mmCIF file of N, CA and C in Angstrom:
data_model
loop_
_atom_site.group_PDB
_atom_site.id
_atom_site.type_symbol
_atom_site.label_atom_id
_atom_site.label_comp_id
_atom_site.label_asym_id
_atom_site.label_seq_id
_atom_site.Cartn_x
_atom_site.Cartn_y
_atom_site.Cartn_z
ATOM 1 N N UNK C 1 47.252 33.999 -12.781
ATOM 2 C CA UNK C 1 46.081 33.458 -12.145
ATOM 3 C C UNK C 1 46.459 32.172 -11.411
ATOM 4 N N UNK C 2 45.953 32.009 -10.234
ATOM 5 C CA UNK C 2 46.265 30.850 -9.412
ATOM 6 C C UNK C 2 45.315 29.705 -9.766
ATOM 7 N N UNK C 3 45.867 28.505 -9.942
ATOM 8 C CA UNK C 3 45.011 27.361 -10.269
ATOM 9 C C UNK C 3 44.328 26.836 -9.009
ATOM 10 N N UNK C 4 43.128 26.367 -9.188
ATOM 11 C CA UNK C 4 42.340 25.845 -8.078
ATOM 12 C C UNK C 4 42.314 24.326 -8.203
ATOM 13 N N UNK C 5 42.653 23.609 -7.135
ATOM 14 C CA UNK C 5 42.637 22.143 -7.227
ATOM 15 C C UNK C 5 41.214 21.622 -7.447
ATOM 16 N N UNK C 6 41.119 20.585 -8.258
ATOM 17 C CA UNK C 6 39.817 19.985 -8.545
ATOM 18 C C UNK C 6 39.332 19.227 -7.310
ATOM 19 N N UNK C 7 38.091 19.459 -6.957
ATOM 20 C CA UNK C 7 37.500 18.794 -5.799
ATOM 21 C C UNK C 7 36.887 17.483 -6.266
ATOM 22 N N UNK C 8 37.312 16.394 -5.675
ATOM 23 C CA UNK C 8 36.789 15.074 -6.020
ATOM 24 C C UNK C 8 35.761 14.682 -4.962
ATOM 25 N N UNK C 9 34.511 14.429 -5.378
ATOM 26 C CA UNK C 9 33.498 14.053 -4.385
ATOM 27 C C UNK C 9 33.823 12.692 -3.776
ATOM 28 N N UNK C 10 33.409 12.482 -2.562
ATOM 29 C CA UNK C 10 33.683 11.187 -1.928
ATOM 30 C C UNK C 10 32.937 10.055 -2.630
ATOM 31 N N UNK C 11 33.514 8.874 -2.590
ATOM 32 C CA UNK C 11 32.918 7.688 -3.212
ATOM 33 C C UNK C 11 31.561 7.385 -2.591
ATOM 34 N N UNK C 12 31.428 7.601 -1.293
ATOM 35 C CA UNK C 12 30.184 7.283 -0.583
ATOM 36 C C UNK C 12 28.999 8.017 -1.201
ATOM 37 N N UNK C 13 29.179 9.281 -1.557
ATOM 38 C CA UNK C 13 28.100 10.058 -2.162
ATOM 39 C C UNK C 13 27.683 9.484 -3.505
ATOM 40 N N UNK C 14 28.652 9.045 -4.306
ATOM 41 C CA UNK C 14 28.349 8.457 -5.605
ATOM 42 C C UNK C 14 27.610 7.141 -5.442
ATOM 43 N N UNK C 15 27.986 6.370 -4.447
ATOM 44 C CA UNK C 15 27.329 5.089 -4.208
ATOM 45 C C UNK C 15 25.860 5.304 -3.860
ATOM 46 N N UNK C 16 25.583 6.315 -3.060
ATOM 47 C CA UNK C 16 24.194 6.597 -2.704
ATOM 48 C C UNK C 16 23.398 7.012 -3.943
ATOM 49 N N UNK C 17 24.019 7.774 -4.847
ATOM 50 C CA UNK C 17 23.339 8.189 -6.075
ATOM 51 C C UNK C 17 23.035 6.971 -6.940
ATOM 52 N N UNK C 18 23.956 6.036 -7.009
ATOM 53 C CA UNK C 18 23.740 4.808 -7.781
ATOM 54 C C UNK C 18 22.603 4.004 -7.169
ATOM 55 N N UNK C 19 22.571 3.903 -5.856
ATOM 56 C CA UNK C 19 21.501 3.164 -5.183
ATOM 57 C C UNK C 19 20.147 3.814 -5.427
ATOM 58 N N UNK C 20 20.097 5.149 -5.403
ATOM 59 C CA UNK C 20 18.835 5.849 -5.691
ATOM 60 C C UNK C 20 18.404 5.596 -7.126
ATOM 61 N N UNK C 21 19.367 5.588 -8.047
ATOM 62 C CA UNK C 21 19.058 5.326 -9.450
ATOM 63 C C UNK C 21 18.509 3.926 -9.655
ATOM 64 N N UNK C 22 19.118 2.947 -8.991
ATOM 65 C CA UNK C 22 18.640 1.563 -9.105
ATOM 66 C C UNK C 22 17.257 1.403 -8.494
ATOM 67 N N UNK C 23 17.018 2.064 -7.375
ATOM 68 C CA UNK C 23 15.695 1.996 -6.744
ATOM 69 C C UNK C 23 14.642 2.612 -7.664
ATOM 70 N N UNK C 24 14.973 3.723 -8.297
ATOM 71 C CA UNK C 24 14.032 4.360 -9.229
ATOM 72 C C UNK C 24 13.779 3.462 -10.433
ATOM 73 N N UNK C 25 14.821 2.801 -10.934
ATOM 74 C CA UNK C 25 14.666 1.906 -12.088
ATOM 75 C C UNK C 25 13.765 0.724 -11.744
ATOM 76 N N UNK C 26 13.896 0.194 -10.534
ATOM 77 C CA UNK C 26 13.041 -0.923 -10.117
ATOM 78 C C UNK C 26 11.576 -0.502 -10.057
ATOM 79 N N UNK C 27 11.332 0.694 -9.538
ATOM 80 C CA UNK C 27 9.956 1.197 -9.452
ATOM 81 C C UNK C 27 9.381 1.393 -10.852
ATOM 82 N N UNK C 28 10.183 1.975 -11.754
ATOM 83 C CA UNK C 28 9.709 2.190 -13.121
ATOM 84 C C UNK C 28 9.431 0.866 -13.824
ATOM 85 N N UNK C 29 10.291 -0.134 -13.613
ATOM 86 C CA UNK C 29 10.083 -1.447 -14.227
ATOM 87 C C UNK C 29 8.816 -2.101 -13.689
ATOM 88 N N UNK C 30 8.576 -1.975 -12.400
ATOM 89 C CA UNK C 30 7.370 -2.549 -11.800
ATOM 90 C C UNK C 30 6.118 -1.868 -12.359
ATOM 91 N N UNK C 31 6.166 -0.540 -12.502
ATOM 92 C CA UNK C 31 5.031 0.194 -13.061
ATOM 93 C C UNK C 31 4.793 -0.167 -14.520
ATOM 94 N N UNK C 32 5.867 -0.322 -15.282
ATOM 95 C CA UNK C 32 5.738 -0.698 -16.692
ATOM 96 C C UNK C 32 5.117 -2.081 -16.831
ATOM 97 N N UNK C 33 5.559 -3.018 -16.014
ATOM 98 C CA UNK C 33 4.999 -4.372 -16.040
ATOM 99 C C UNK C 33 3.523 -4.346 -15.672
ATOM 100 N N UNK C 34 3.161 -3.548 -14.685
ATOM 101 C CA UNK C 34 1.752 -3.441 -14.281
ATOM 102 C C UNK C 34 0.896 -2.874 -15.412
ATOM 103 N N UNK C 35 1.406 -1.872 -16.122
ATOM 104 C CA UNK C 35 0.654 -1.295 -17.241
ATOM 105 C C UNK C 35 0.501 -2.302 -18.379
ATOM 106 N N UNK C 36 1.540 -3.084 -18.639
ATOM 107 C CA UNK C 36 1.449 -4.103 -19.686
ATOM 108 C C UNK C 36 0.394 -5.145 -19.328
ATOM 109 N N UNK C 37 0.342 -5.534 -18.070
ATOM 110 C CA UNK C 37 -0.684 -6.487 -17.631
ATOM 111 C C UNK C 37 -2.068 -5.867 -17.733
ATOM 112 N N UNK C 38 -2.183 -4.610 -17.315
ATOM 113 C CA UNK C 38 -3.474 -3.927 -17.327
ATOM 114 C C UNK C 38 -4.045 -3.845 -18.742
ATOM 115 N N UNK C 39 -3.220 -3.491 -19.705
ATOM 116 C CA UNK C 39 -3.680 -3.323 -21.082
ATOM 117 C C UNK C 39 -3.479 -4.583 -21.919
ATOM 118 N N UNK C 40 -3.016 -5.668 -21.302
ATOM 119 C CA UNK C 40 -2.764 -6.952 -21.967
ATOM 120 C C UNK C 40 -1.873 -6.776 -23.195
ATOM 121 N N UNK C 41 -0.777 -6.066 -22.993
ATOM 122 C CA UNK C 41 0.187 -5.809 -24.058
ATOM 123 C C UNK C 41 1.362 -6.769 -23.909
ATOM 124 N N UNK C 42 1.974 -7.166 -25.017
ATOM 125 C CA UNK C 42 3.171 -8.004 -24.913
ATOM 126 C C UNK C 42 4.361 -7.173 -24.427
ATOM 127 N N UNK C 43 5.217 -7.793 -23.658
ATOM 128 C CA UNK C 43 6.432 -7.144 -23.188
ATOM 129 C C UNK C 43 7.572 -7.653 -24.066
ATOM 130 N N UNK C 44 8.185 -6.759 -24.830
ATOM 131 C CA UNK C 44 9.227 -7.134 -25.775
ATOM 132 C C UNK C 44 10.595 -6.907 -25.163
ATOM 133 N N UNK C 45 11.517 -7.830 -25.424
ATOM 134 C CA UNK C 45 12.903 -7.679 -25.008
ATOM 135 C C UNK C 45 13.744 -7.548 -26.272
ATOM 136 N N UNK C 46 14.510 -6.466 -26.346
ATOM 137 C CA UNK C 46 15.315 -6.174 -27.525
ATOM 138 C C UNK C 46 16.790 -6.400 -27.227
ATOM 139 N N UNK C 47 17.522 -6.825 -28.258
ATOM 140 C CA UNK C 47 18.977 -6.935 -28.148
ATOM 141 C C UNK C 47 19.555 -6.687 -29.533
ATOM 142 N N UNK C 48 20.394 -5.713 -29.654
ATOM 143 C CA UNK C 48 21.051 -5.350 -30.909
ATOM 144 C C UNK C 48 20.047 -5.152 -32.039
ATOM 145 N N UNK C 49 18.963 -4.453 -31.758
ATOM 146 C CA UNK C 49 17.982 -4.122 -32.777
ATOM 147 C C UNK C 49 17.030 -5.235 -33.154
ATOM 148 N N UNK C 50 17.079 -6.352 -32.465
ATOM 149 C CA UNK C 50 16.208 -7.483 -32.766
ATOM 150 C C UNK C 50 15.373 -7.835 -31.536
ATOM 151 N N UNK C 51 14.132 -8.224 -31.773
ATOM 152 C CA UNK C 51 13.288 -8.700 -30.673
ATOM 153 C C UNK C 51 13.725 -10.125 -30.367
ATOM 154 N N UNK C 52 14.161 -10.360 -29.133
ATOM 155 C CA UNK C 52 14.628 -11.702 -28.784
ATOM 156 C C UNK C 52 13.653 -12.451 -27.883
ATOM 157 N N UNK C 53 12.694 -11.726 -27.304
ATOM 158 C CA UNK C 53 11.755 -12.379 -26.402
ATOM 159 C C UNK C 53 10.452 -11.594 -26.378
ATOM 160 N N UNK C 54 9.337 -12.310 -26.427
ATOM 161 C CA UNK C 54 8.019 -11.698 -26.314
ATOM 162 C C UNK C 54 7.301 -12.407 -25.183
ATOM 163 N N UNK C 55 6.852 -11.623 -24.198
ATOM 164 C CA UNK C 55 6.146 -12.209 -23.066
ATOM 165 C C UNK C 55 4.781 -11.545 -22.958
ATOM 166 N N UNK C 56 3.741 -12.360 -22.956
ATOM 167 C CA UNK C 56 2.384 -11.854 -22.806
ATOM 168 C C UNK C 56 1.879 -12.303 -21.448
ATOM 169 N N UNK C 57 1.502 -11.345 -20.632
ATOM 170 C CA UNK C 57 1.008 -11.659 -19.290
ATOM 171 C C UNK C 57 -0.505 -11.606 -19.281
ATOM 172 N N UNK C 58 -1.114 -12.650 -18.787
ATOM 173 C CA UNK C 58 -2.562 -12.666 -18.629
ATOM 174 C C UNK C 58 -2.943 -12.162 -17.260
ATOM 175 N N UNK C 59 -4.211 -11.926 -17.066
ATOM 176 C CA UNK C 59 -4.663 -11.434 -15.761
ATOM 177 C C UNK C 59 -4.777 -12.525 -14.771
#
């Protein structure tokens, strides 16, 4: 059986995927912050299983 060389995608395509992922993450973070403000919920920041910051946003 003849081996087929592995096709490596161009770096440019991966960079665009990363940019799309970051743009989606920003939108999700903005929506999450808006929901926390709407329901007056605290926004918790976690690090290594511990709450390190609590932020309560008022209207």
